[in-house]
PDB file of C-alpha atoms in Angstrom:
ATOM      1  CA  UNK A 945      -3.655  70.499  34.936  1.00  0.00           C
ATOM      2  CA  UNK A 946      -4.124  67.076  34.873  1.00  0.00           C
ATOM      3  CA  UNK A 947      -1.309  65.811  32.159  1.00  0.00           C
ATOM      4  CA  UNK A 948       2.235  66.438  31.568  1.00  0.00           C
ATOM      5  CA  UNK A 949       3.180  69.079  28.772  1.00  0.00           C
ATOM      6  CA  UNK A 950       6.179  67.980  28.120  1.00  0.00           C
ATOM      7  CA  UNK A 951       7.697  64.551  27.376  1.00  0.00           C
ATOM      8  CA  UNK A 952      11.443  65.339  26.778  1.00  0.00           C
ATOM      9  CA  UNK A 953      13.732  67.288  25.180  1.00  0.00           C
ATOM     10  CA  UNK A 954      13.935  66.557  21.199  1.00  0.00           C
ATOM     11  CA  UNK A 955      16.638  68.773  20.071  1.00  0.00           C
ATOM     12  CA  UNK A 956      18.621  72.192  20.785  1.00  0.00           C
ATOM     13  CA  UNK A 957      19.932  73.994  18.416  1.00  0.00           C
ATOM     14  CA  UNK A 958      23.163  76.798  17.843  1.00  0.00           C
ATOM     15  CA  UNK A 959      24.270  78.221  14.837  1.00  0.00           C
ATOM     16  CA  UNK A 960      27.699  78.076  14.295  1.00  0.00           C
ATOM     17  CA  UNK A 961      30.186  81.518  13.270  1.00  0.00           C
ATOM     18  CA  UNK A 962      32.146  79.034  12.002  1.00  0.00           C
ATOM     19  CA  UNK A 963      31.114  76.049  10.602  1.00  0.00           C
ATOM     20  CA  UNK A 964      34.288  73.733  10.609  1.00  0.00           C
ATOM     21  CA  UNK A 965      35.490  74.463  13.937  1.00  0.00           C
ATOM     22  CA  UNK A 966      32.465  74.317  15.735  1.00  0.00           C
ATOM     23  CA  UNK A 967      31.582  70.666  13.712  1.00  0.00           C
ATOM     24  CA  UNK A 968      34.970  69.522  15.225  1.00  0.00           C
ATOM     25  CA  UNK A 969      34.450  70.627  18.477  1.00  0.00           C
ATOM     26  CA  UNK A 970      31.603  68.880  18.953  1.00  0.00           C
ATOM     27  CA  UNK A 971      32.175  65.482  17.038  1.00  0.00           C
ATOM     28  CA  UNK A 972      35.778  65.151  17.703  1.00  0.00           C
ATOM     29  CA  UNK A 973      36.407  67.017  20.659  1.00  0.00           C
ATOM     30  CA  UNK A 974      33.287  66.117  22.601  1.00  0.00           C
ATOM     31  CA  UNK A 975      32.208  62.498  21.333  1.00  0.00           C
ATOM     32  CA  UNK A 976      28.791  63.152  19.466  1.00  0.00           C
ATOM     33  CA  UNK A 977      28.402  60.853  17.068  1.00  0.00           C
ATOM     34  CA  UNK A 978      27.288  62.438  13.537  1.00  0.00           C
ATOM     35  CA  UNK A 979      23.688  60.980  12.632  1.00  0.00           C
ATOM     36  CA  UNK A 980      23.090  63.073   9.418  1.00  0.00           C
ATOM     37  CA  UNK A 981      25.020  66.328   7.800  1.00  0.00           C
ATOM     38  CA  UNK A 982      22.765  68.174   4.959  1.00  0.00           C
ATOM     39  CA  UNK A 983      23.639  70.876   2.878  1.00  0.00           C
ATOM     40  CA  UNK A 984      20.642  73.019   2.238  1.00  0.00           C
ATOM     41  CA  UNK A 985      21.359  74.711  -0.683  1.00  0.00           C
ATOM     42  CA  UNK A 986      18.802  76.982  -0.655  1.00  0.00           C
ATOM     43  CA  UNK A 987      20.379  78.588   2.180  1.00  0.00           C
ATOM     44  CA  UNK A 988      23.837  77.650   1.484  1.00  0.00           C
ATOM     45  CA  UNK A 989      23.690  76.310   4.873  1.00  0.00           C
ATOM     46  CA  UNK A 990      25.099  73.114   6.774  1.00  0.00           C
ATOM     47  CA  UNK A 991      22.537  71.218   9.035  1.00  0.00           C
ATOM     48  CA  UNK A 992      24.815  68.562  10.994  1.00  0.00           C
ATOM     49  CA  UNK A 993      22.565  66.535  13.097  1.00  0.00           C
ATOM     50  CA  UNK A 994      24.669  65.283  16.207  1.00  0.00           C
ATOM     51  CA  UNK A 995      23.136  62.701  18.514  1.00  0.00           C
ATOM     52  CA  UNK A 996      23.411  62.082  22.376  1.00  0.00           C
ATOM     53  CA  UNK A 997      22.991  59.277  24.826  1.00  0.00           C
ATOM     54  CA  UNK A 998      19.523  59.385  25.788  1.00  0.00           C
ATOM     55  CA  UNK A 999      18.585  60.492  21.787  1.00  0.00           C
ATOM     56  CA  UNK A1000      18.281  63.834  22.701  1.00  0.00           C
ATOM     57  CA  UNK A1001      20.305  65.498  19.370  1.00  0.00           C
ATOM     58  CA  UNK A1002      21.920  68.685  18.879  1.00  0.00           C
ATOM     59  CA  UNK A1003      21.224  70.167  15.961  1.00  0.00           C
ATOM     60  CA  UNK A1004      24.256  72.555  14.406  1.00  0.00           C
ATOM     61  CA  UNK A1005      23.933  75.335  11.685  1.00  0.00           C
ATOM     62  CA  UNK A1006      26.097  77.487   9.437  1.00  0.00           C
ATOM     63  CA  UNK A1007      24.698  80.606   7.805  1.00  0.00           C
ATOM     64  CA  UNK A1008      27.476  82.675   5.351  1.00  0.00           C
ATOM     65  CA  UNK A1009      26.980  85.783   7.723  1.00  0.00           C
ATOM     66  CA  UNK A1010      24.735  85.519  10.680  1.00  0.00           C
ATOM     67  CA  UNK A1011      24.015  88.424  12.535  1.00  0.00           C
ATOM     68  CA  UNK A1012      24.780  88.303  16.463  1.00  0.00           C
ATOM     69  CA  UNK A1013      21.975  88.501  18.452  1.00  0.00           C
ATOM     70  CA  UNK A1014      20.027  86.209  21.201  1.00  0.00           C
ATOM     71  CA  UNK A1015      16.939  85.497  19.213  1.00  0.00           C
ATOM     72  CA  UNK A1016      15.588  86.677  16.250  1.00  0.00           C
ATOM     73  CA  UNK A1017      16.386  86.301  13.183  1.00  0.00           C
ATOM     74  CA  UNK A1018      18.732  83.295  13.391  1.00  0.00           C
ATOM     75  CA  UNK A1019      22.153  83.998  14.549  1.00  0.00           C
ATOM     76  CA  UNK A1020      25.432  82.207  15.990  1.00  0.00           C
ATOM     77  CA  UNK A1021      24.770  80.669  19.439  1.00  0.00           C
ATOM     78  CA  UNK A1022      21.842  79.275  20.989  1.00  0.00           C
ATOM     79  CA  UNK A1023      18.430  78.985  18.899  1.00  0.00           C
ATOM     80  CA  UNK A1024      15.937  77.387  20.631  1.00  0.00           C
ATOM     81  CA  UNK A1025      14.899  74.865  23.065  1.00  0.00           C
ATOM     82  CA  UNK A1026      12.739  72.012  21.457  1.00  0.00           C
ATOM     83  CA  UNK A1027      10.060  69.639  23.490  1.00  0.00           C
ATOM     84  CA  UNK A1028       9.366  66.752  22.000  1.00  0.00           C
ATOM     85  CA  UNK A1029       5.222  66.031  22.380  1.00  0.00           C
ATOM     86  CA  UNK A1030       3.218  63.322  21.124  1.00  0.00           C
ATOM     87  CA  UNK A1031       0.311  65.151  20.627  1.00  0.00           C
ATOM     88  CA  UNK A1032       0.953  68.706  19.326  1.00  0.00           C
ATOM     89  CA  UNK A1033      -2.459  69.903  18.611  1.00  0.00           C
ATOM     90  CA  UNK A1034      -3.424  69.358  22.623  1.00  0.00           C
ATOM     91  CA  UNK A1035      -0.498  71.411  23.372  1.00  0.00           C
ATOM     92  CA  UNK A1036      -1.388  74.048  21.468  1.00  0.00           C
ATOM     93  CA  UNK A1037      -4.702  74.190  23.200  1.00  0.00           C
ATOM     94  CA  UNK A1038      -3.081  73.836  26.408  1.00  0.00           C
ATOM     95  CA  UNK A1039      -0.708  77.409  25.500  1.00  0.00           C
ATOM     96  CA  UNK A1040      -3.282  79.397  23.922  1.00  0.00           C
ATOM     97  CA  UNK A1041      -5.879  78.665  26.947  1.00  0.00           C
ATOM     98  CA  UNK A1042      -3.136  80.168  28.681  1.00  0.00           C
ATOM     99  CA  UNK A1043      -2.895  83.590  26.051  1.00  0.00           C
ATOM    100  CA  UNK A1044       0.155  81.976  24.781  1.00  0.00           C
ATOM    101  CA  UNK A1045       0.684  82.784  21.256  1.00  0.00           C
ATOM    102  CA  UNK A1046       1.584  80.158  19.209  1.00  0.00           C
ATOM    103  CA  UNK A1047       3.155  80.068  15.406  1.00  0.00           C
ATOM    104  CA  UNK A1048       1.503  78.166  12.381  1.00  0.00           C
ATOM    105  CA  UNK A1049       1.923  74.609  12.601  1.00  0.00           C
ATOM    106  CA  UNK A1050       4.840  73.731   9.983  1.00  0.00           C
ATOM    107  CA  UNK A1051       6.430  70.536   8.972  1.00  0.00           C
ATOM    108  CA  UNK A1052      10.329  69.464   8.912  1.00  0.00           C
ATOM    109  CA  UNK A1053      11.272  69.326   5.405  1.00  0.00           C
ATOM    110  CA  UNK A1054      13.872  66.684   6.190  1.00  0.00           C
ATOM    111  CA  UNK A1055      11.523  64.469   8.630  1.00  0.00           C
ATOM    112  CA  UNK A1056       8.219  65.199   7.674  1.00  0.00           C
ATOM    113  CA  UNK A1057       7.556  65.941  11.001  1.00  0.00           C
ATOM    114  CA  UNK A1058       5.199  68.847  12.585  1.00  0.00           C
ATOM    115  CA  UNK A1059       6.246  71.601  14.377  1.00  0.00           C
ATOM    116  CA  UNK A1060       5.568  74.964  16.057  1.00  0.00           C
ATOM    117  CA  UNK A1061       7.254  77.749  18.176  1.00  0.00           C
ATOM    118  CA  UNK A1062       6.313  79.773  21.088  1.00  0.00           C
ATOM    119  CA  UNK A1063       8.259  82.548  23.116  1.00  0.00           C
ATOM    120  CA  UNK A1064       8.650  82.225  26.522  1.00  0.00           C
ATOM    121  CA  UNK A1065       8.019  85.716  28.831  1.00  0.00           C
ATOM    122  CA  UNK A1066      11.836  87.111  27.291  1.00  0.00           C
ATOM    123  CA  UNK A1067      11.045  86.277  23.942  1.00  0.00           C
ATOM    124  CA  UNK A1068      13.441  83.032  23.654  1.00  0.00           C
ATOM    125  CA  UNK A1069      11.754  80.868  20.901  1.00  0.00           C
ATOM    126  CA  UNK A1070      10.709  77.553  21.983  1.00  0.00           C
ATOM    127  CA  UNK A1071       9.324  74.753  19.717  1.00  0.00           C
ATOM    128  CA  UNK A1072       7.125  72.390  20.285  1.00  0.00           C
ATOM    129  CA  UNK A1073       8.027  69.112  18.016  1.00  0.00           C
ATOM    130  CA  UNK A1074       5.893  66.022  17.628  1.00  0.00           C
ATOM    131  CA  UNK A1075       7.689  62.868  17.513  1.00  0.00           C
ATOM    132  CA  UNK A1076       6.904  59.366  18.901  1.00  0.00           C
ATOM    133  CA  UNK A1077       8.641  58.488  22.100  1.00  0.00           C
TER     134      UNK A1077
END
């Protein structure tokens, strides 16, 4: 290999069991600063967009009554791991050289911004985001 997958980290994201608490935990309890909070009413669901130091954000859900479980479909606790990549298309290449399956490419309804997951060996959803460094 003779370039770096991965630039950075972009994002993680948890869904919440409780929306309140877990939005004042994390902006008043541990510091994050709140860079956008959107009610998707589609979903009835929350999307509070939390940012950190080095612009890595943490992205936190609500969902009326998610079920528990460590992946799939969305549930309270972790989500995914997101890498941010400036060229998503070669990364994609890269993965399914490598048998790697890889989702349809999707954009961010909020950014406009494209996007993909992958599972890693366990099944833990990882996404590949493209965003400029």
């Amino acid at each position: 290999m003779t370039f770096p997958l991965f630039e950075a980290i972009h994002h993680v994201a948890i869904i919440a069991s409780d929306y309140d608490r877990s939005r004042h935990f994390y902006h008043q309890v541990l510091g994050l600063p709140i860079l956008a909070e959107t009610l998707r009413e589609a979903r009835q669901s929350w999307k509070l967009d939390l940012g950190l130091p080095d612009g890595v954000q943490l992205e936190l859900f609500s969902f009326s009554t998610p079920p528990a479980r460590p992946s799939r479909p969305e549930a309270c606790g972790l989500r995914h791991l997101a890498f941010r990549v400036s060229e998503l298309d070669r990364v994609i290449r890269h993965l399914q050289i490598h048998q790697i399956e890889v989702e349809p490419v999707r954009v961010d309804e909020l950014t406009g911004k494209r996007f993909t997951f992958f599972a890693d060996p366990d099944g833990l959803p990882l996404e590949l985001y493209e965003a400029s460094c």
